[in-house]
């Protein structure tokens, strides 16, 4: 399968714990996005990487959230001191160079439940 | 006011009918418009993009854009039960700092019944 992959697919954690998610974009895709989606809502943008550079962050991304994309390949999203309000589906998307920015390929998501 | 709003659902149509999904956006600098389909428990997938006023057709799907009215729509002709999903309208603002940040509406649930 050459699509966007995310790991883990599900994560249950207790409030106050730290969690880390991984996203592997489609090979050769230099653009990588993180979104968050709650039930009944559309995805909300969190952050964007072009290669290894993080070029944009949403105000939704509080100090407890950090994202990296070392070497411009896979990316990680870490949430520190999780809160119940962090419970959501975290989606990663990628797109190749030279295409229209909005044409993004989404991964299956990581569903986070904070107890 | 939400940046992107979609007509409230759920929308139910009989098989073979035309399904009409509507979306309005608040920021006039929005330049690119997209329709994503999301099956239950799955991630969004792009089905249509439109950038200029008018209609764009792709198979059974037609996207319509009216920038003066800040309105985007998606028509699905000859609706099939397999079209049952949540349809997400998304926009990108103009300018180099947008970086492809998609702003999504809340989605409209479409059910096509046999």
CSV table of C-alpha atoms in Angstrom, one decimal:
chain,number,residue,atom,x,y,z
A,1,UNK,CA,0.0,0.0,0.0
A,2,UNK,CA,1.6,3.3,-1.1
A,3,UNK,CA,-0.9,5.6,0.6
A,4,UNK,CA,-0.4,7.8,3.7
A,5,UNK,CA,0.0,5.7,6.8
A,6,UNK,CA,-0.5,6.6,10.4
A,7,UNK,CA,0.4,4.9,13.6
A,8,UNK,CA,-1.2,4.0,16.0
A,9,UNK,CA,-4.7,3.8,14.6
A,10,UNK,CA,-6.2,4.1,18.1
A,11,UNK,CA,-4.8,5.4,21.3
A,12,UNK,CA,-6.4,5.5,24.7
A,13,UNK,CA,-4.6,7.4,27.4
A,14,UNK,CA,-5.3,8.9,30.8
A,15,UNK,CA,-5.5,12.6,31.3
A,16,UNK,CA,-2.1,14.1,31.9
A,17,UNK,CA,-0.2,11.6,29.9
A,18,UNK,CA,1.9,12.4,26.8
A,19,UNK,CA,1.2,10.8,23.5
A,20,UNK,CA,3.0,10.7,20.2
A,21,UNK,CA,1.6,9.9,16.7
A,22,UNK,CA,3.5,9.1,13.6
A,23,UNK,CA,2.6,9.9,9.9
A,24,UNK,CA,4.4,8.5,6.9
A,25,UNK,CA,3.4,10.4,3.8
A,26,UNK,CA,3.3,9.1,0.3
A,27,UNK,CA,6.8,8.8,-1.1
A,28,UNK,CA,8.0,12.0,-2.9
A,29,UNK,CA,5.3,14.1,-1.3
A,30,UNK,CA,7.1,17.1,0.1
A,31,UNK,CA,4.0,18.7,1.7
A,32,UNK,CA,2.6,17.3,4.9
A,33,UNK,CA,-0.4,18.5,6.9
A,34,UNK,CA,-1.9,17.6,10.3
A,35,UNK,CA,-5.6,18.1,10.9
A,36,UNK,CA,-7.9,17.3,13.9
A,37,UNK,CA,-11.5,16.2,13.5
A,38,UNK,CA,-14.2,15.8,16.1
A,39,UNK,CA,-17.5,14.0,15.7
A,40,UNK,CA,-19.9,15.9,13.4
A,41,UNK,CA,-17.3,18.4,12.3
A,42,UNK,CA,-15.0,18.9,9.4
A,43,UNK,CA,-11.2,18.6,9.9
A,44,UNK,CA,-9.5,21.5,11.4
A,45,UNK,CA,-6.0,22.5,10.3
A,46,UNK,CA,-3.2,22.2,12.8
A,47,UNK,CA,0.1,22.5,11.1
A,48,UNK,CA,2.0,22.3,7.7
A,49,UNK,CA,5.4,21.1,6.7
A,50,UNK,CA,7.2,21.7,3.5
A,51,UNK,CA,10.0,19.2,3.5
A,52,UNK,CA,11.4,19.5,7.0
A,53,UNK,CA,10.4,23.1,7.6
A,54,UNK,CA,7.3,23.8,9.7
A,55,UNK,CA,5.8,26.8,7.8
A,56,UNK,CA,2.5,27.3,9.5
A,57,UNK,CA,0.8,26.5,12.8
A,58,UNK,CA,-2.8,27.0,13.8
A,59,UNK,CA,-3.7,28.8,16.9
A,60,UNK,CA,-5.4,25.5,17.9
A,61,UNK,CA,-1.9,24.2,18.4
A,62,UNK,CA,-1.3,25.2,22.0
A,63,UNK,CA,2.1,24.9,23.7
A,64,UNK,CA,1.2,21.3,24.6
A,65,UNK,CA,1.3,20.3,21.0
A,66,UNK,CA,4.5,19.9,19.0
A,67,UNK,CA,5.2,18.5,15.6
A,68,UNK,CA,8.3,17.6,13.8
A,69,UNK,CA,9.4,16.3,10.4
A,70,UNK,CA,13.0,15.4,10.6
A,71,UNK,CA,14.7,14.9,7.3
A,72,UNK,CA,11.5,15.8,5.5
A,73,UNK,CA,10.1,12.3,5.5
A,74,UNK,CA,7.8,11.0,8.3
A,75,UNK,CA,6.3,13.4,10.8
A,76,UNK,CA,5.4,13.1,14.5
A,77,UNK,CA,2.8,15.0,16.5
A,78,UNK,CA,3.2,15.0,20.2
A,79,UNK,CA,0.6,16.1,22.8
A,80,UNK,CA,1.9,16.7,26.3
A,81,UNK,CA,-0.3,16.6,29.4
A,82,UNK,CA,-3.3,15.4,27.5
A,83,UNK,CA,-6.7,16.8,28.3
A,84,UNK,CA,-10.2,15.3,27.7
A,85,UNK,CA,-10.7,18.0,25.1
A,86,UNK,CA,-7.9,16.5,23.0
A,87,UNK,CA,-10.0,13.5,22.2
A,88,UNK,CA,-10.4,13.5,18.5
A,89,UNK,CA,-9.3,11.9,15.2
A,90,UNK,CA,-5.9,13.2,14.2
A,91,UNK,CA,-5.5,13.1,10.4
A,92,UNK,CA,-2.3,13.5,8.4
A,93,UNK,CA,-2.4,14.4,4.7
A,94,UNK,CA,0.3,14.9,2.1
A,95,UNK,CA,0.6,16.3,-1.4
A,96,UNK,CA,3.3,16.2,-4.0
A,97,UNK,CA,5.2,19.2,-5.4
A,98,UNK,CA,3.7,20.9,-8.4
A,99,UNK,CA,0.1,20.1,-7.6
A,100,UNK,CA,-2.7,22.4,-6.5
A,101,UNK,CA,-2.3,22.9,-2.7
A,102,UNK,CA,-5.8,21.7,-1.8
A,103,UNK,CA,-5.4,18.3,-3.5
A,104,UNK,CA,-4.3,16.4,-0.4
A,105,UNK,CA,-4.2,12.7,0.3
A,106,UNK,CA,-5.4,11.8,3.8
A,107,UNK,CA,-4.2,8.9,5.9
A,108,UNK,CA,-6.6,6.7,8.0
A,109,UNK,CA,-6.1,8.8,11.1
A,110,UNK,CA,-5.3,8.2,14.7
A,111,UNK,CA,-8.2,8.2,17.1
A,112,UNK,CA,-7.3,9.5,20.5
A,113,UNK,CA,-9.4,9.0,23.5
A,114,UNK,CA,-8.4,10.7,26.7
A,115,UNK,CA,-10.0,9.3,29.8
B,1,UNK,CA,-19.9,33.5,11.4
B,2,UNK,CA,-18.2,30.3,10.3
B,3,UNK,CA,-15.7,30.6,7.5
B,4,UNK,CA,-17.3,27.8,5.6
B,5,UNK,CA,-20.9,26.7,6.1
B,6,UNK,CA,-22.7,23.8,4.5
B,7,UNK,CA,-26.5,23.2,4.2
B,8,UNK,CA,-27.8,21.4,7.2
B,9,UNK,CA,-28.4,17.7,6.8
B,10,UNK,CA,-28.8,15.0,6.7
B,11,UNK,CA,-29.9,14.9,3.1
B,12,UNK,CA,-31.8,11.9,1.9
B,13,UNK,CA,-32.6,11.2,-1.8
B,14,UNK,CA,-33.9,8.2,-3.7
B,15,UNK,CA,-31.6,6.2,-5.9
B,16,UNK,CA,-31.4,7.8,-9.4
B,17,UNK,CA,-32.2,11.3,-8.2
B,18,UNK,CA,-30.1,14.4,-8.2
B,19,UNK,CA,-28.4,15.3,-4.8
B,20,UNK,CA,-27.6,19.0,-4.3
B,21,UNK,CA,-25.1,20.0,-1.7
B,22,UNK,CA,-24.5,23.6,-0.9
B,23,UNK,CA,-21.7,25.6,0.7
B,24,UNK,CA,-21.1,29.3,1.5
B,25,UNK,CA,-17.8,30.9,2.5
B,26,UNK,CA,-17.2,34.2,4.3
B,27,UNK,CA,-13.8,35.3,3.1
B,28,UNK,CA,-13.8,36.9,-0.3
B,29,UNK,CA,-10.1,36.2,-0.8
B,30,UNK,CA,-10.8,32.5,-1.0
B,31,UNK,CA,-9.6,31.3,-4.3
B,32,UNK,CA,-9.7,27.5,-4.4
B,33,UNK,CA,-12.6,25.3,-3.6
B,34,UNK,CA,-12.8,21.6,-3.0
B,35,UNK,CA,-15.3,18.8,-2.3
B,36,UNK,CA,-14.1,15.9,-0.3
B,37,UNK,CA,-16.1,12.7,0.4
B,38,UNK,CA,-15.8,10.9,3.7
B,39,UNK,CA,-17.3,7.5,4.2
B,40,UNK,CA,-18.2,6.6,7.8
B,41,UNK,CA,-15.1,5.6,9.7
B,42,UNK,CA,-12.8,6.6,6.8
B,43,UNK,CA,-10.7,9.6,6.0
B,44,UNK,CA,-11.6,12.3,3.5
B,45,UNK,CA,-10.9,11.8,-0.2
B,46,UNK,CA,-10.9,14.5,-2.9
B,47,UNK,CA,-13.6,14.2,-5.5
B,48,UNK,CA,-13.8,17.7,-7.1
B,49,UNK,CA,-11.9,20.9,-7.2
B,50,UNK,CA,-13.0,24.2,-8.8
B,51,UNK,CA,-11.1,27.5,-9.2
B,52,UNK,CA,-13.1,29.8,-11.5
B,53,UNK,CA,-16.7,30.8,-11.7
B,54,UNK,CA,-19.1,28.5,-13.5
B,55,UNK,CA,-19.6,24.7,-13.7
B,56,UNK,CA,-17.1,21.9,-13.7
B,57,UNK,CA,-18.3,18.4,-14.6
B,58,UNK,CA,-16.6,15.1,-13.8
B,59,UNK,CA,-18.7,12.1,-14.5
B,60,UNK,CA,-21.9,12.2,-12.4
B,61,UNK,CA,-20.5,15.1,-10.4
B,62,UNK,CA,-20.8,18.8,-11.2
B,63,UNK,CA,-19.3,21.5,-9.1
B,64,UNK,CA,-20.6,25.1,-9.4
B,65,UNK,CA,-18.9,28.2,-8.2
B,66,UNK,CA,-20.2,31.7,-7.8
B,67,UNK,CA,-17.6,34.0,-6.3
B,68,UNK,CA,-19.9,37.1,-6.3
B,69,UNK,CA,-22.3,35.2,-4.1
B,70,UNK,CA,-19.5,33.3,-2.2
B,71,UNK,CA,-21.3,30.1,-3.0
B,72,UNK,CA,-20.2,26.6,-4.0
B,73,UNK,CA,-22.3,23.6,-4.8
B,74,UNK,CA,-22.0,20.0,-5.7
B,75,UNK,CA,-24.6,18.2,-7.8
B,76,UNK,CA,-24.6,14.4,-7.9
B,77,UNK,CA,-26.6,13.0,-10.8
B,78,UNK,CA,-28.1,9.5,-10.8
B,79,UNK,CA,-27.3,9.1,-7.2
B,80,UNK,CA,-26.3,5.6,-6.1
B,81,UNK,CA,-26.4,4.0,-2.6
B,82,UNK,CA,-22.6,4.0,-2.8
B,83,UNK,CA,-22.7,7.8,-2.8
B,84,UNK,CA,-24.0,7.7,0.8
B,85,UNK,CA,-21.3,9.6,2.8
B,86,UNK,CA,-20.5,12.9,4.4
B,87,UNK,CA,-19.5,15.5,1.9
B,88,UNK,CA,-17.1,18.2,3.0
B,89,UNK,CA,-16.7,21.6,1.4
B,90,UNK,CA,-13.2,23.1,1.8
B,91,UNK,CA,-11.6,26.4,0.7
B,92,UNK,CA,-8.1,27.8,0.5
B,93,UNK,CA,-7.4,31.5,0.8
B,94,UNK,CA,-5.3,33.3,-1.8
B,95,UNK,CA,-1.7,34.3,-1.0
B,96,UNK,CA,1.6,32.7,-0.5
B,97,UNK,CA,1.1,32.2,3.2
B,98,UNK,CA,-1.9,29.9,2.9
B,99,UNK,CA,0.3,26.9,2.3
B,100,UNK,CA,-2.6,24.9,1.3
B,101,UNK,CA,-4.4,25.2,4.6
B,102,UNK,CA,-7.8,23.7,3.9
B,103,UNK,CA,-10.7,25.3,5.9
B,104,UNK,CA,-13.5,22.8,6.0
B,105,UNK,CA,-17.3,23.1,6.5
B,106,UNK,CA,-19.0,20.9,9.0
B,107,UNK,CA,-20.1,18.5,6.3
B,108,UNK,CA,-23.4,17.3,5.0
B,109,UNK,CA,-24.5,13.7,5.4
B,110,UNK,CA,-26.0,12.3,2.3
B,111,UNK,CA,-28.1,9.1,2.3
B,112,UNK,CA,-29.2,7.5,-1.0
B,113,UNK,CA,-31.9,5.0,-0.4
B,114,UNK,CA,-32.8,2.3,-2.9
